[in-house]
Short mmCIF file of C-alpha atoms and ligand atoms in Angstrom, two decimals:
data_model
loop_
_atom_site.label_atom_id
_atom_site.label_comp_id
_atom_site.label_asym_id
_atom_site.label_seq_id
_atom_site.Cartn_x
_atom_site.Cartn_y
_atom_site.Cartn_z
CA MET F 1 24.17 37.31 -51.28
CA ASN F 2 26.57 37.23 -48.62
CA MET F 3 25.53 38.69 -45.07
CA ASP F 4 27.58 42.33 -44.48
CA LEU F 5 30.49 40.95 -41.53
CA ASP F 6 28.84 43.99 -39.24
CA GLU F 7 25.27 43.42 -39.84
CA ALA F 8 26.64 38.90 -39.10
CA ILE F 9 28.28 40.18 -35.44
CA LYS F 10 25.94 42.80 -34.47
CA GLY F 11 22.65 41.48 -35.78
CA ARG F 12 22.97 37.61 -34.79
CA ARG F 13 20.85 37.00 -31.17
CA SER F 14 20.36 34.39 -29.38
CA ILE F 15 16.68 32.82 -30.38
CA ARG F 16 14.94 30.84 -27.70
CA VAL F 17 11.58 30.36 -30.13
CA PHE F 18 11.39 28.44 -32.89
CA LYS F 19 8.76 27.46 -35.89
CA SER F 20 8.69 23.59 -36.52
CA ASP F 21 9.68 23.63 -40.03
CA ASP F 22 12.87 21.58 -40.88
CA ILE F 23 16.29 22.89 -41.63
CA PRO F 24 17.18 21.98 -45.28
CA VAL F 25 20.39 19.83 -44.79
CA GLU F 26 22.39 21.82 -46.97
CA HIS F 27 22.02 24.52 -44.73
CA ILE F 28 23.10 22.47 -41.83
CA GLU F 29 26.27 21.46 -43.58
CA SER F 30 27.08 25.00 -44.81
CA VAL F 31 27.07 26.02 -40.88
CA LEU F 32 29.29 23.05 -40.47
CA GLU F 33 31.27 24.66 -42.96
CA ALA F 34 31.70 27.41 -41.30
CA ALA F 35 32.89 26.25 -38.15
CA THR F 36 35.83 24.12 -39.72
CA PHE F 37 37.38 27.44 -40.90
CA ALA F 38 37.63 28.68 -37.56
CA PRO F 39 41.43 29.54 -36.27
CA SER F 40 42.29 26.43 -33.83
CA ALA F 41 45.15 25.75 -31.68
CA LYS F 42 47.99 24.20 -33.64
CA ASN F 43 45.20 24.18 -36.73
CA GLY F 44 43.94 20.96 -34.25
CA GLN F 45 40.45 21.34 -35.72
CA GLN F 46 39.56 19.97 -32.76
CA TRP F 47 36.04 20.44 -33.35
CA ARG F 48 33.51 17.35 -33.84
CA PHE F 49 29.57 17.14 -33.90
CA THR F 50 26.79 15.24 -33.73
CA ILE F 51 23.93 16.15 -35.16
CA LEU F 52 20.12 15.66 -33.68
CA ARG F 53 16.93 15.56 -35.44
CA ASP F 54 13.77 13.79 -35.05
CA GLU F 55 13.83 10.69 -33.39
CA ALA F 56 17.31 11.24 -32.11
CA LYS F 57 16.70 14.77 -30.38
CA ASP F 58 13.61 13.35 -28.73
CA LYS F 59 15.68 10.52 -27.59
CA PHE F 60 18.56 12.83 -26.42
CA THR F 61 16.21 15.50 -24.86
CA ASP F 62 14.05 13.04 -22.66
CA TRP F 63 16.99 11.47 -21.33
CA PHE F 64 18.42 14.93 -20.54
CA MET F 65 15.38 16.22 -19.35
CA ASP F 66 15.18 12.83 -17.05
CA HIS F 67 18.42 13.86 -15.69
CA LEU F 68 17.72 17.48 -14.91
CA LEU F 69 14.84 16.64 -13.02
CA SER F 70 16.62 13.99 -10.69
CA MET F 71 19.07 16.55 -10.01
CA ARG F 72 16.37 18.84 -9.17
CA LYS F 73 14.56 16.93 -7.12
CA LYS F 74 18.25 15.89 -5.39
CA HIS F 75 19.71 20.34 -4.97
CA GLY F 76 16.47 21.95 -5.62
CA ASP F 77 15.00 24.59 -7.97
CA THR F 78 17.76 27.44 -7.35
CA PHE F 79 20.85 24.92 -7.99
CA MET F 80 19.42 24.12 -11.66
CA GLY F 81 19.44 28.04 -13.00
CA SER F 82 17.89 27.85 -16.85
CA ALA F 83 18.58 24.30 -17.40
CA ILE F 84 15.27 22.78 -17.82
CA PRO F 85 14.03 25.72 -20.18
CA SER F 86 17.37 25.52 -22.08
CA CYS F 87 16.20 21.17 -22.44
CA GLU F 88 13.24 22.60 -23.35
CA ILE F 89 14.94 25.12 -26.19
CA MET F 90 16.65 21.46 -27.45
CA ASN F 91 13.51 19.63 -27.55
CA GLU F 92 11.39 22.40 -29.97
CA ALA F 93 13.74 23.61 -32.22
CA PRO F 94 14.40 20.93 -35.06
CA VAL F 95 18.02 20.78 -35.20
CA SER F 96 20.19 19.94 -32.03
CA ILE F 97 24.12 20.18 -32.64
CA ILE F 98 26.40 18.51 -29.44
CA VAL F 99 29.75 19.93 -30.17
CA TRP F 100 33.12 18.29 -28.68
CA ASN F 101 36.62 19.01 -28.10
CA THR F 102 38.79 16.19 -29.08
CA ASN F 103 41.04 17.41 -26.53
CA GLU F 104 43.74 15.04 -27.28
CA PHE F 105 46.36 17.18 -25.21
CA GLY F 106 43.99 18.39 -22.75
CA TRP F 107 45.03 21.73 -23.59
CA LEU F 108 42.60 25.13 -22.62
CA THR F 109 43.60 26.19 -26.02
CA GLU F 110 41.65 23.29 -27.66
CA HIS F 111 38.64 24.88 -26.18
CA GLN F 112 39.47 28.43 -26.83
CA SER F 113 39.62 26.79 -30.84
CA VAL F 114 35.91 25.03 -30.75
CA ALA F 115 34.36 28.59 -28.74
CA ALA F 116 35.52 29.87 -32.12
CA ALA F 117 34.23 27.09 -34.46
CA ILE F 118 31.20 27.98 -32.62
CA GLN F 119 30.50 31.44 -33.11
CA ASN F 120 31.44 30.94 -37.00
CA MET F 121 28.65 28.28 -36.63
CA LEU F 122 26.05 30.90 -34.99
CA LEU F 123 27.47 33.57 -37.88
CA LYS F 124 26.69 31.35 -40.33
CA ALA F 125 23.73 30.39 -39.41
CA TYR F 126 22.33 33.92 -39.03
CA SER F 127 23.36 34.98 -42.35
CA LEU F 128 21.04 32.20 -43.70
CA GLY F 129 17.87 33.62 -41.76
CA ILE F 130 18.15 30.91 -39.48
CA GLY F 131 18.45 31.20 -35.28
CA SER F 132 20.58 29.85 -33.09
CA LEU F 133 21.31 29.25 -29.65
CA TRP F 134 24.71 28.64 -27.97
CA ILE F 135 23.46 26.19 -24.56
CA GLY F 136 26.20 25.33 -21.85
CA ASP F 137 23.34 24.25 -19.86
CA ILE F 138 24.58 20.74 -20.93
CA PHE F 139 27.17 20.85 -18.97
CA TYR F 140 25.31 20.15 -15.82
CA ALA F 141 25.25 16.21 -17.85
CA GLU F 142 29.00 17.08 -18.63
CA ARG F 143 30.13 13.34 -17.40
CA ARG F 144 27.27 11.15 -18.62
CA ILE F 145 26.79 12.92 -22.32
CA PRO F 146 29.97 11.45 -23.97
CA GLY F 147 28.87 8.01 -22.25
CA TYR F 148 25.67 8.41 -23.65
CA PHE F 149 27.23 9.05 -27.38
CA ASN F 150 29.58 6.51 -26.53
CA LYS F 151 32.52 9.37 -26.68
CA SER F 152 36.03 9.42 -25.61
CA TRP F 153 35.92 13.74 -26.41
CA ALA F 154 35.11 16.22 -23.79
CA LEU F 155 31.57 17.82 -24.09
CA ALA F 156 31.86 21.80 -25.54
CA ALA F 157 27.99 22.90 -26.14
CA ALA F 158 24.71 22.39 -27.59
CA VAL F 159 23.71 24.80 -30.62
CA VAL F 160 20.30 24.56 -31.08
CA LEU F 161 19.23 25.61 -35.34
CA GLY F 162 15.95 26.52 -36.34
CA TRP F 163 13.90 28.78 -38.52
CA PRO F 164 13.46 31.78 -35.69
CA ALA F 165 10.01 32.55 -34.57
CA GLU F 166 10.87 35.48 -32.65
CA ASN F 167 12.93 38.51 -33.17
CA PRO F 168 14.82 39.89 -29.38
CA GLY F 169 16.11 43.24 -29.09
CA PRO F 170 19.83 43.31 -28.42
CA ARG F 171 20.99 42.49 -25.33
CA PRO F 172 22.90 45.45 -23.19
CA ARG F 173 26.69 45.39 -24.14
CA LEU F 174 29.93 47.40 -22.04
CA SER F 175 31.68 49.66 -24.53
CA VAL F 176 34.85 49.59 -25.71
CA ASP F 177 36.02 52.09 -23.21
CA GLU F 178 34.35 49.67 -20.41
CA VAL F 179 36.19 46.72 -21.64
CA ALA F 180 39.47 47.77 -22.53
CA GLU F 181 42.70 49.56 -22.09
CA PHE F 182 45.21 51.28 -24.53
CA LEU F 183 48.53 51.64 -22.87
C1 LIG R 201 28.87 29.61 -23.55
C2 LIG R 201 27.57 30.24 -24.04
C3 LIG R 201 26.53 29.20 -22.89
C4 LIG R 201 25.47 30.11 -22.95
N1 LIG R 201 24.54 29.19 -22.77
C5 LIG R 201 23.09 29.42 -22.81
C6 LIG R 201 22.17 28.51 -21.93
O1 LIG R 201 22.67 27.10 -21.66
N2 LIG R 201 20.95 28.35 -22.07
C7 LIG R 201 20.32 29.70 -23.10
O2 LIG R 201 19.06 30.21 -23.30
N3 LIG R 201 21.55 30.87 -23.47
C8 LIG R 201 22.89 30.50 -23.71
N4 LIG R 201 23.52 31.11 -23.89
C9 LIG R 201 22.96 32.47 -24.65
C10 LIG R 201 23.29 33.85 -23.92
O3 LIG R 201 22.41 34.14 -22.90
C11 LIG R 201 23.45 34.73 -24.96
O4 LIG R 201 24.24 34.59 -25.83
C12 LIG R 201 23.45 36.09 -24.00
O5 LIG R 201 22.62 36.63 -22.86
C13 LIG R 201 23.71 37.32 -25.11
O6 LIG R 201 22.55 37.55 -25.82
P1 LIG R 201 22.97 37.52 -27.28
O7 LIG R 201 23.27 36.30 -27.57
O8 LIG R 201 21.26 37.50 -27.81
O9 LIG R 201 23.62 38.61 -27.64
C14 LIG R 201 25.01 31.18 -24.01
C15 LIG R 201 25.87 31.79 -24.31
C16 LIG R 201 26.89 31.48 -24.29
C17 LIG R 201 28.25 32.35 -25.19
#
């Protein structure tokens, strides 16, 4: 049965603690398929995905952690924000997906297309009972990650998937009155 849209939009939470159980490939494919139904600038479908599990994930997160630790040595703790915890979450979750933007034209709208796809992924994951986290902290290695995967695309995000082992309450939201004006 499909989840009610309001329940998906309002019930989804960022999940940062996961069980170690694998996510079946069919579920990962469903999440990716949801991404492919997002709107995109000129229907360019600029999204691309690299799915990391098992050794590929461990190898990448070890490499990323080394990079973060060397940056911390150079710039200090305050510069790093939540990057090290985010990397640890990527390591602990069973699936990390690197999301790319083919960025063929260098349009801002290409980035927006990929962001729309990511939101579809999070909602689809939630509807399957899968926890997810959108990780922007990988931008601490923005220029190096394409080289690591031998890609010419722009980095868009990492999306972590796993069975939730926490049930966080809702984060505060601004009301419609606070964010909108009707003219
Ligand atoms: C573009 C973007 C980047 C984010 N990057 C991170 C991140 O690197 N690490 C993290 O723990 N959460 C990250 N988040 C999750 C946000 O912290 C979270 O969505 C926000 O606090 C609202 O909570 P909710 O998702 O549970 O509603 C990111 C979210 C977005 C949209």
